[in-house]
């Protein structure tokens, strides 16, 4: 049986092919799953998708009509999947509930330090043999306060790095993480965390309750010289409101690895096209903003774990087994 994998990156392809070689034939496509590409899956019982796939009701209906019975998404988040439609169509949906939290936490810190120490601006200057220091002054993280919104595995890993820098820790979550408390983290209401933190990092899932968690009101409550980092999901931040605050000259730096309208943009080469998204186009012009293309998870370790878990999900589906990765079980 051939498995069809959508949205496969060039670096990811050999890992997928190697992982499946003892089990199934796998066909890797670099196109992303949406209503236009869904008919390609006709005749494939199992489809694997990437984080930016469109798995709304319309796409699921096309897949089901073509014979697809199982979708194995290669990500933890599943806000892009209409689970009710999948259940109605009798489709099994699985995701990867765990992979290296260090990949995302370390990248979040890379963003924080890059905007704090003006690394991109400095690198651009030195390529032009401009070695001035004007405008490159940053701040010590030691002794300052890190606010962590979401203290699960990734948030905990981020907090451990902050602790290593010698920072004070504030946390916000629906439940306290004992490991974070041991590091000295104090859990406080979101408004207090935002008002007191020099660095705010987001590590919560995207769901209706967290959509625009950082909205206009939240942004105004943050310190003018704060650093904001989002390596979780773009929809956590109201980007239009963020642009408004940046235009007012606020924030030392903003590091974004995700964007709320990234589907159809991220993971693709748009360098020769006019970008119709005015908000994103304006966002990347700010000298204190660094935007990357949803790459925080993209390490050999994390991608390897994601691929291995995807293989296991497929084997479990075949055997009728159910694991914590299954969002909609086999009917």
mmCIF file of C-alpha atoms in Angstrom:
data_model
loop_
_atom_site.group_PDB
_atom_site.id
_atom_site.type_symbol
_atom_site.label_atom_id
_atom_site.label_comp_id
_atom_site.label_asym_id
_atom_site.label_seq_id
_atom_site.Cartn_x
_atom_site.Cartn_y
_atom_site.Cartn_z
ATOM 1 C CA UNK A 1 0.000 0.000 0.000
ATOM 2 C CA UNK A 2 1.287 3.459 -0.893
ATOM 3 C CA UNK A 3 1.011 6.289 1.622
ATOM 4 C CA UNK A 4 0.774 9.812 0.253
ATOM 5 C CA UNK A 5 2.612 12.489 2.236
ATOM 6 C CA UNK A 6 1.788 16.156 1.541
ATOM 7 C CA UNK A 7 3.928 19.201 2.332
ATOM 8 C CA UNK A 8 7.217 17.338 2.644
ATOM 9 C CA UNK A 9 10.298 19.542 2.919
ATOM 10 C CA UNK A 10 13.475 18.542 1.052
ATOM 11 C CA UNK A 11 15.352 17.878 4.307
ATOM 12 C CA UNK A 12 12.423 15.870 5.624
ATOM 13 C CA UNK A 13 11.959 13.579 2.623
ATOM 14 C CA UNK A 14 14.849 11.141 3.254
ATOM 15 C CA UNK A 15 13.801 10.792 6.893
ATOM 16 C CA UNK A 16 10.250 9.873 5.872
ATOM 17 C CA UNK A 17 11.361 7.447 3.179
ATOM 18 C CA UNK A 18 13.823 5.750 5.519
ATOM 19 C CA UNK A 19 11.274 5.442 8.331
ATOM 20 C CA UNK A 20 8.633 3.817 6.117
ATOM 21 C CA UNK A 21 10.923 1.586 4.047
ATOM 22 C CA UNK A 22 10.328 -1.546 6.134
ATOM 23 C CA UNK A 23 6.565 -1.043 6.239
ATOM 24 C CA UNK A 24 5.030 0.754 3.279
ATOM 25 C CA UNK A 25 5.786 2.556 0.063
ATOM 26 C CA UNK A 26 5.542 6.294 0.596
ATOM 27 C CA UNK A 27 5.149 9.004 -2.014
ATOM 28 C CA UNK A 28 6.330 12.429 -0.887
ATOM 29 C CA UNK A 29 4.877 15.622 -2.355
ATOM 30 C CA UNK A 30 6.131 19.135 -1.714
ATOM 31 C CA UNK A 31 2.654 20.611 -2.342
ATOM 32 C CA UNK A 32 0.426 21.315 0.623
ATOM 33 C CA UNK A 33 -2.955 19.730 1.126
ATOM 34 C CA UNK A 34 -5.898 21.981 0.294
ATOM 35 C CA UNK A 35 -9.044 21.833 -1.819
ATOM 36 C CA UNK A 36 -7.037 22.142 -5.037
ATOM 37 C CA UNK A 37 -4.559 19.372 -4.223
ATOM 38 C CA UNK A 38 -6.836 16.989 -2.297
ATOM 39 C CA UNK A 39 -7.921 15.090 -5.473
ATOM 40 C CA UNK A 40 -4.307 13.873 -5.840
ATOM 41 C CA UNK A 41 -4.972 11.602 -2.861
ATOM 42 C CA UNK A 42 -7.631 9.582 -4.684
ATOM 43 C CA UNK A 43 -6.977 5.880 -4.176
ATOM 44 C CA UNK A 44 -4.774 6.379 -1.106
ATOM 45 C CA UNK A 45 -6.237 4.972 2.098
ATOM 46 C CA UNK A 46 -3.672 6.786 4.263
ATOM 47 C CA UNK A 47 -2.539 10.385 3.849
ATOM 48 C CA UNK A 48 0.066 12.241 5.902
ATOM 49 C CA UNK A 49 -0.077 16.013 6.185
ATOM 50 C CA UNK A 50 2.031 18.899 7.460
ATOM 51 C CA UNK A 51 1.140 21.555 9.985
ATOM 52 C CA UNK A 52 -0.201 24.043 7.437
ATOM 53 C CA UNK A 53 -2.509 21.629 5.643
ATOM 54 C CA UNK A 54 -6.148 22.599 5.173
ATOM 55 C CA UNK A 55 -8.149 19.816 6.778
ATOM 56 C CA UNK A 56 -11.465 21.590 6.906
ATOM 57 C CA UNK A 57 -14.729 19.842 6.116
ATOM 58 C CA UNK A 58 -14.463 20.506 2.384
ATOM 59 C CA UNK A 59 -11.018 18.946 2.061
ATOM 60 C CA UNK A 60 -11.944 15.988 4.264
ATOM 61 C CA UNK A 61 -14.988 15.301 2.097
ATOM 62 C CA UNK A 62 -12.798 15.230 -1.022
ATOM 63 C CA UNK A 63 -10.361 12.865 0.674
ATOM 64 C CA UNK A 64 -13.119 10.576 1.908
ATOM 65 C CA UNK A 65 -14.736 10.466 -1.545
ATOM 66 C CA UNK A 66 -11.371 9.384 -2.965
ATOM 67 C CA UNK A 67 -11.030 6.526 -0.512
ATOM 68 C CA UNK A 68 -8.887 8.063 2.223
ATOM 69 C CA UNK A 69 -9.703 6.623 5.629
ATOM 70 C CA UNK A 70 -6.792 7.812 7.756
ATOM 71 C CA UNK A 71 -4.954 11.130 8.075
ATOM 72 C CA UNK A 72 -1.666 11.175 9.975
ATOM 73 C CA UNK A 73 -0.687 14.776 10.660
ATOM 74 C CA UNK A 74 2.998 15.417 11.289
ATOM 75 C CA UNK A 75 2.528 18.006 14.019
ATOM 76 C CA UNK A 76 1.273 18.458 17.559
ATOM 77 C CA UNK A 77 -1.239 21.202 16.815
ATOM 78 C CA UNK A 78 -4.517 20.266 15.160
ATOM 79 C CA UNK A 79 -6.417 23.554 15.016
ATOM 80 C CA UNK A 80 -6.461 23.138 11.213
ATOM 81 C CA UNK A 81 -8.549 19.948 11.367
ATOM 82 C CA UNK A 82 -12.362 19.770 11.475
ATOM 83 C CA UNK A 83 -12.590 16.829 13.874
ATOM 84 C CA UNK A 84 -16.394 16.746 13.814
ATOM 85 C CA UNK A 85 -16.376 16.412 10.024
ATOM 86 C CA UNK A 86 -13.752 13.670 10.231
ATOM 87 C CA UNK A 87 -15.862 11.708 12.701
ATOM 88 C CA UNK A 88 -18.941 12.156 10.529
ATOM 89 C CA UNK A 89 -17.021 10.837 7.528
ATOM 90 C CA UNK A 90 -15.668 7.856 9.468
ATOM 91 C CA UNK A 91 -12.049 8.983 9.095
ATOM 92 C CA UNK A 92 -9.283 8.265 11.595
ATOM 93 C CA UNK A 93 -7.197 11.306 12.544
ATOM 94 C CA UNK A 94 -3.875 11.092 14.370
ATOM 95 C CA UNK A 95 -1.229 13.630 15.259
ATOM 96 C CA UNK A 96 2.147 13.642 17.006
ATOM 97 C CA UNK A 97 1.469 14.502 20.629
ATOM 98 C CA UNK A 98 5.129 14.741 21.611
ATOM 99 C CA UNK A 99 8.499 15.584 20.090
ATOM 100 C CA UNK A 100 11.629 17.299 21.368
ATOM 101 C CA UNK A 101 10.505 20.352 23.361
ATOM 102 C CA UNK A 102 14.074 21.619 23.231
ATOM 103 C CA UNK A 103 13.850 22.305 19.494
ATOM 104 C CA UNK A 104 11.152 24.951 19.961
ATOM 105 C CA UNK A 105 12.392 26.293 23.301
ATOM 106 C CA UNK A 106 15.934 26.763 22.022
ATOM 107 C CA UNK A 107 14.704 28.492 18.877
ATOM 108 C CA UNK A 108 12.480 30.794 20.929
ATOM 109 C CA UNK A 109 15.584 31.819 22.803
ATOM 110 C CA UNK A 110 17.465 32.285 19.529
ATOM 111 C CA UNK A 111 14.753 34.747 18.461
ATOM 112 C CA UNK A 112 14.831 36.525 21.823
ATOM 113 C CA UNK A 113 18.600 36.969 21.774
ATOM 114 C CA UNK A 114 18.678 37.919 18.089
ATOM 115 C CA UNK A 115 16.292 40.842 18.600
ATOM 116 C CA UNK A 116 17.836 41.789 21.938
ATOM 117 C CA UNK A 117 21.386 41.956 20.580
ATOM 118 C CA UNK A 118 20.418 43.208 17.085
ATOM 119 C CA UNK A 119 22.098 40.225 15.425
ATOM 120 C CA UNK A 120 20.379 40.559 12.039
ATOM 121 C CA UNK A 121 21.192 44.260 11.758
ATOM 122 C CA UNK A 122 24.792 43.643 12.823
ATOM 123 C CA UNK A 123 25.217 40.830 10.295
ATOM 124 C CA UNK A 124 23.797 42.945 7.476
ATOM 125 C CA UNK A 125 26.146 45.801 8.354
ATOM 126 C CA UNK A 126 29.291 43.707 8.474
ATOM 127 C CA UNK A 127 28.495 42.236 5.026
ATOM 128 C CA UNK A 128 28.820 45.844 3.835
ATOM 129 C CA UNK A 129 31.979 46.282 5.946
ATOM 130 C CA UNK A 130 30.161 48.694 8.248
ATOM 131 C CA UNK A 131 31.554 47.921 11.688
ATOM 132 C CA UNK A 132 29.902 50.697 13.705
ATOM 133 C CA UNK A 133 28.179 49.801 16.970
ATOM 134 C CA UNK A 134 25.586 52.567 16.828
ATOM 135 C CA UNK A 135 22.083 51.123 17.311
ATOM 136 C CA UNK A 136 23.322 47.675 18.345
ATOM 137 C CA UNK A 137 23.150 48.035 22.129
ATOM 138 C CA UNK A 138 21.236 45.250 23.864
ATOM 139 C CA UNK A 139 20.552 44.327 27.489
ATOM 140 C CA UNK A 140 21.731 41.642 29.887
ATOM 141 C CA UNK A 141 19.065 38.995 30.460
ATOM 142 C CA UNK A 142 20.583 38.159 33.840
ATOM 143 C CA UNK A 143 18.494 39.636 36.627
ATOM 144 C CA UNK A 144 15.541 40.461 34.412
ATOM 145 C CA UNK A 145 12.104 38.809 34.341
ATOM 146 C CA UNK A 146 10.913 36.184 31.872
ATOM 147 C CA UNK A 147 7.170 35.644 31.560
ATOM 148 C CA UNK A 148 6.183 32.236 30.195
ATOM 149 C CA UNK A 149 2.631 31.865 28.925
ATOM 150 C CA UNK A 150 2.086 28.110 28.845
ATOM 151 C CA UNK A 151 4.322 25.953 31.002
ATOM 152 C CA UNK A 152 4.004 22.518 29.455
ATOM 153 C CA UNK A 153 7.015 20.637 28.134
ATOM 154 C CA UNK A 154 8.157 23.424 25.798
ATOM 155 C CA UNK A 155 7.411 26.191 28.280
ATOM 156 C CA UNK A 156 9.330 24.285 30.942
ATOM 157 C CA UNK A 157 12.330 23.888 28.630
ATOM 158 C CA UNK A 158 12.206 27.625 27.882
ATOM 159 C CA UNK A 159 12.023 28.386 31.614
ATOM 160 C CA UNK A 160 15.045 26.193 32.336
ATOM 161 C CA UNK A 161 17.098 28.191 29.841
ATOM 162 C CA UNK A 162 15.844 31.435 31.395
ATOM 163 C CA UNK A 163 16.830 30.100 34.805
ATOM 164 C CA UNK A 164 20.290 29.410 33.410
ATOM 165 C CA UNK A 165 20.529 33.058 32.393
ATOM 166 C CA UNK A 166 19.744 33.989 35.993
ATOM 167 C CA UNK A 167 16.310 35.441 35.285
ATOM 168 C CA UNK A 168 13.288 35.768 37.523
ATOM 169 C CA UNK A 169 10.428 33.571 36.319
ATOM 170 C CA UNK A 170 6.719 34.342 36.054
ATOM 171 C CA UNK A 171 4.296 31.771 34.686
ATOM 172 C CA UNK A 172 0.695 31.595 33.522
ATOM 173 C CA UNK A 173 -1.215 28.405 32.774
ATOM 174 C CA UNK A 174 -4.374 26.534 33.675
ATOM 175 C CA UNK A 175 -2.288 24.333 35.992
ATOM 176 C CA UNK A 176 1.070 24.837 37.660
ATOM 177 C CA UNK A 177 4.050 22.751 36.527
ATOM 178 C CA UNK A 178 5.892 21.513 39.648
ATOM 179 C CA UNK A 179 9.191 21.449 37.736
ATOM 180 C CA UNK A 180 8.794 25.151 36.945
ATOM 181 C CA UNK A 181 7.896 25.932 40.561
ATOM 182 C CA UNK A 182 11.132 24.204 41.611
ATOM 183 C CA UNK A 183 13.008 26.600 39.332
ATOM 184 C CA UNK A 184 11.510 29.485 41.293
ATOM 185 C CA UNK A 185 8.690 30.328 38.920
ATOM 186 C CA UNK A 186 5.807 32.244 40.432
ATOM 187 C CA UNK A 187 2.407 31.800 38.800
ATOM 188 C CA UNK A 188 0.471 35.038 38.386
ATOM 189 C CA UNK A 189 -2.532 36.317 36.380
ATOM 190 C CA UNK A 190 -1.817 37.022 32.719
ATOM 191 C CA UNK A 191 -2.160 40.792 33.110
ATOM 192 C CA UNK A 192 0.407 40.867 35.903
ATOM 193 C CA UNK A 193 2.803 38.690 33.930
ATOM 194 C CA UNK A 194 2.598 40.964 30.898
ATOM 195 C CA UNK A 195 3.035 44.126 32.947
ATOM 196 C CA UNK A 196 6.088 42.869 34.851
ATOM 197 C CA UNK A 197 8.021 40.834 32.278
ATOM 198 C CA UNK A 198 11.022 42.043 30.300
ATOM 199 C CA UNK A 199 10.641 39.015 28.022
ATOM 200 C CA UNK A 200 7.321 37.336 27.190
ATOM 201 C CA UNK A 201 7.317 33.975 25.399
ATOM 202 C CA UNK A 202 4.200 32.128 24.202
ATOM 203 C CA UNK A 203 3.936 28.347 24.546
ATOM 204 C CA UNK A 204 0.204 27.597 24.587
ATOM 205 C CA UNK A 205 -1.854 25.722 21.966
ATOM 206 C CA UNK A 206 -4.205 27.575 19.645
ATOM 207 C CA UNK A 207 -7.874 26.988 20.424
ATOM 208 C CA UNK A 208 -10.931 29.225 20.651
ATOM 209 C CA UNK A 209 -10.028 30.236 24.208
ATOM 210 C CA UNK A 210 -6.505 31.318 23.212
ATOM 211 C CA UNK A 211 -7.278 32.979 19.865
ATOM 212 C CA UNK A 212 -5.677 36.446 20.094
ATOM 213 C CA UNK A 213 -4.501 35.744 23.622
ATOM 214 C CA UNK A 214 -2.199 38.686 23.014
ATOM 215 C CA UNK A 215 -4.712 41.237 21.753
ATOM 216 C CA UNK A 216 -4.666 45.032 21.713
ATOM 217 C CA UNK A 217 -5.401 45.259 25.446
ATOM 218 C CA UNK A 218 -2.709 42.714 26.327
ATOM 219 C CA UNK A 219 -0.136 44.472 24.145
ATOM 220 C CA UNK A 220 -0.845 47.827 25.775
ATOM 221 C CA UNK A 221 -0.328 46.262 29.207
ATOM 222 C CA UNK A 222 3.208 45.162 28.315
ATOM 223 C CA UNK A 223 6.272 47.228 29.071
ATOM 224 C CA UNK A 224 7.379 49.599 26.318
ATOM 225 C CA UNK A 225 10.841 47.999 26.292
ATOM 226 C CA UNK A 226 9.656 44.378 26.499
ATOM 227 C CA UNK A 227 10.589 41.581 24.108
ATOM 228 C CA UNK A 228 7.775 39.399 22.731
ATOM 229 C CA UNK A 229 8.443 35.957 21.257
ATOM 230 C CA UNK A 230 5.902 33.644 19.630
ATOM 231 C CA UNK A 231 7.059 30.215 18.493
ATOM 232 C CA UNK A 232 3.743 28.453 19.101
ATOM 233 C CA UNK A 233 0.849 29.423 16.800
ATOM 234 C CA UNK A 234 0.322 32.640 14.886
ATOM 235 C CA UNK A 235 -3.296 33.037 15.953
ATOM 236 C CA UNK A 236 -2.217 33.678 19.539
ATOM 237 C CA UNK A 237 -1.267 37.239 18.563
ATOM 238 C CA UNK A 238 -3.497 39.882 17.031
ATOM 239 C CA UNK A 239 -0.992 40.910 14.381
ATOM 240 C CA UNK A 240 -2.837 44.044 13.291
ATOM 241 C CA UNK A 241 -2.831 45.270 16.897
ATOM 242 C CA UNK A 242 0.860 44.384 17.174
ATOM 243 C CA UNK A 243 1.659 46.483 14.099
ATOM 244 C CA UNK A 244 -0.199 49.413 15.677
ATOM 245 C CA UNK A 245 1.964 49.188 18.806
ATOM 246 C CA UNK A 246 5.161 48.831 16.782
ATOM 247 C CA UNK A 247 4.271 51.906 14.753
ATOM 248 C CA UNK A 248 4.035 53.777 18.056
ATOM 249 C CA UNK A 249 7.671 52.860 18.729
ATOM 250 C CA UNK A 250 7.001 50.256 21.399
ATOM 251 C CA UNK A 251 8.962 47.093 22.303
ATOM 252 C CA UNK A 252 12.678 46.404 22.276
ATOM 253 C CA UNK A 253 12.079 43.497 19.934
ATOM 254 C CA UNK A 254 9.543 41.023 18.596
ATOM 255 C CA UNK A 255 10.498 37.536 17.397
ATOM 256 C CA UNK A 256 7.844 35.631 15.466
ATOM 257 C CA UNK A 257 8.304 32.144 14.076
ATOM 258 C CA UNK A 258 4.591 31.904 13.308
ATOM 259 C CA UNK A 259 1.995 34.191 11.746
ATOM 260 C CA UNK A 260 -1.775 33.961 11.926
ATOM 261 C CA UNK A 261 -2.196 34.061 8.128
ATOM 262 C CA UNK A 262 0.867 31.972 7.299
ATOM 263 C CA UNK A 263 -0.995 29.273 5.346
ATOM 264 C CA UNK A 264 -0.200 29.675 1.667
ATOM 265 C CA UNK A 265 2.952 31.675 2.478
ATOM 266 C CA UNK A 266 5.206 29.874 4.913
ATOM 267 C CA UNK A 267 7.295 26.963 3.571
ATOM 268 C CA UNK A 268 6.977 28.405 0.048
ATOM 269 C CA UNK A 269 9.224 30.605 -2.111
ATOM 270 C CA UNK A 270 7.351 33.853 -2.651
ATOM 271 C CA UNK A 271 10.452 35.953 -3.371
ATOM 272 C CA UNK A 272 9.441 36.758 -6.949
ATOM 273 C CA UNK A 273 5.815 37.574 -6.140
ATOM 274 C CA UNK A 274 4.013 40.615 -4.803
ATOM 275 C CA UNK A 275 2.804 39.863 -1.270
ATOM 276 C CA UNK A 276 -0.859 40.776 -0.967
ATOM 277 C CA UNK A 277 -0.811 40.530 2.837
ATOM 278 C CA UNK A 278 -0.300 44.176 3.844
ATOM 279 C CA UNK A 279 -0.039 43.314 7.541
ATOM 280 C CA UNK A 280 2.838 40.893 7.032
ATOM 281 C CA UNK A 281 4.509 43.222 4.539
ATOM 282 C CA UNK A 282 4.418 46.034 7.114
ATOM 283 C CA UNK A 283 5.492 43.766 9.961
ATOM 284 C CA UNK A 284 8.778 42.738 8.349
ATOM 285 C CA UNK A 285 9.786 46.374 7.747
ATOM 286 C CA UNK A 286 10.231 47.156 11.447
ATOM 287 C CA UNK A 287 13.918 47.087 12.430
ATOM 288 C CA UNK A 288 13.115 45.534 15.809
ATOM 289 C CA UNK A 289 11.064 42.636 14.363
ATOM 290 C CA UNK A 290 12.406 39.263 13.249
ATOM 291 C CA UNK A 291 10.062 36.907 11.380
ATOM 292 C CA UNK A 292 11.053 33.334 10.545
ATOM 293 C CA UNK A 293 9.125 30.698 8.623
ATOM 294 C CA UNK A 294 7.735 28.322 11.268
ATOM 295 C CA UNK A 295 11.057 26.548 11.701
ATOM 296 C CA UNK A 296 11.343 26.284 15.481
ATOM 297 C CA UNK A 297 10.554 22.550 15.404
ATOM 298 C CA UNK A 298 12.899 21.931 12.482
ATOM 299 C CA UNK A 299 15.810 19.983 13.984
ATOM 300 C CA UNK A 300 17.056 16.515 13.084
ATOM 301 C CA UNK A 301 16.006 15.344 16.541
ATOM 302 C CA UNK A 302 12.469 16.719 16.488
ATOM 303 C CA UNK A 303 11.681 15.888 12.860
ATOM 304 C CA UNK A 304 13.055 12.379 13.371
ATOM 305 C CA UNK A 305 10.753 11.889 16.340
ATOM 306 C CA UNK A 306 7.798 13.302 14.397
ATOM 307 C CA UNK A 307 8.404 10.917 11.499
ATOM 308 C CA UNK A 308 8.852 7.898 13.799
ATOM 309 C CA UNK A 309 5.616 8.754 15.610
ATOM 310 C CA UNK A 310 3.826 9.089 12.270
ATOM 311 C CA UNK A 311 4.961 5.599 11.262
ATOM 312 C CA UNK A 312 3.713 4.267 14.602
ATOM 313 C CA UNK A 313 0.364 6.022 14.081
ATOM 314 C CA UNK A 314 -0.025 4.322 10.703
ATOM 315 C CA UNK A 315 0.875 0.905 12.124
ATOM 316 C CA UNK A 316 -1.536 1.413 15.020
ATOM 317 C CA UNK A 317 -4.300 2.302 12.576
ATOM 318 C CA UNK A 318 -3.668 -0.873 10.609
ATOM 319 C CA UNK A 319 -3.688 -2.990 13.755
ATOM 320 C CA UNK A 320 -6.766 -1.305 15.209
ATOM 321 C CA UNK A 321 -4.806 0.065 18.153
ATOM 322 C CA UNK A 322 -5.515 3.427 19.758
ATOM 323 C CA UNK A 323 -2.891 5.663 21.361
ATOM 324 C CA UNK A 324 -2.730 9.139 22.856
ATOM 325 C CA UNK A 325 -1.984 10.428 19.347
ATOM 326 C CA UNK A 326 -5.416 9.505 18.015
ATOM 327 C CA UNK A 327 -7.824 12.454 17.815
ATOM 328 C CA UNK A 328 -10.605 10.622 15.979
ATOM 329 C CA UNK A 329 -10.524 6.822 16.399
ATOM 330 C CA UNK A 330 -11.098 4.247 13.687
ATOM 331 C CA UNK A 331 -14.802 3.555 13.284
#
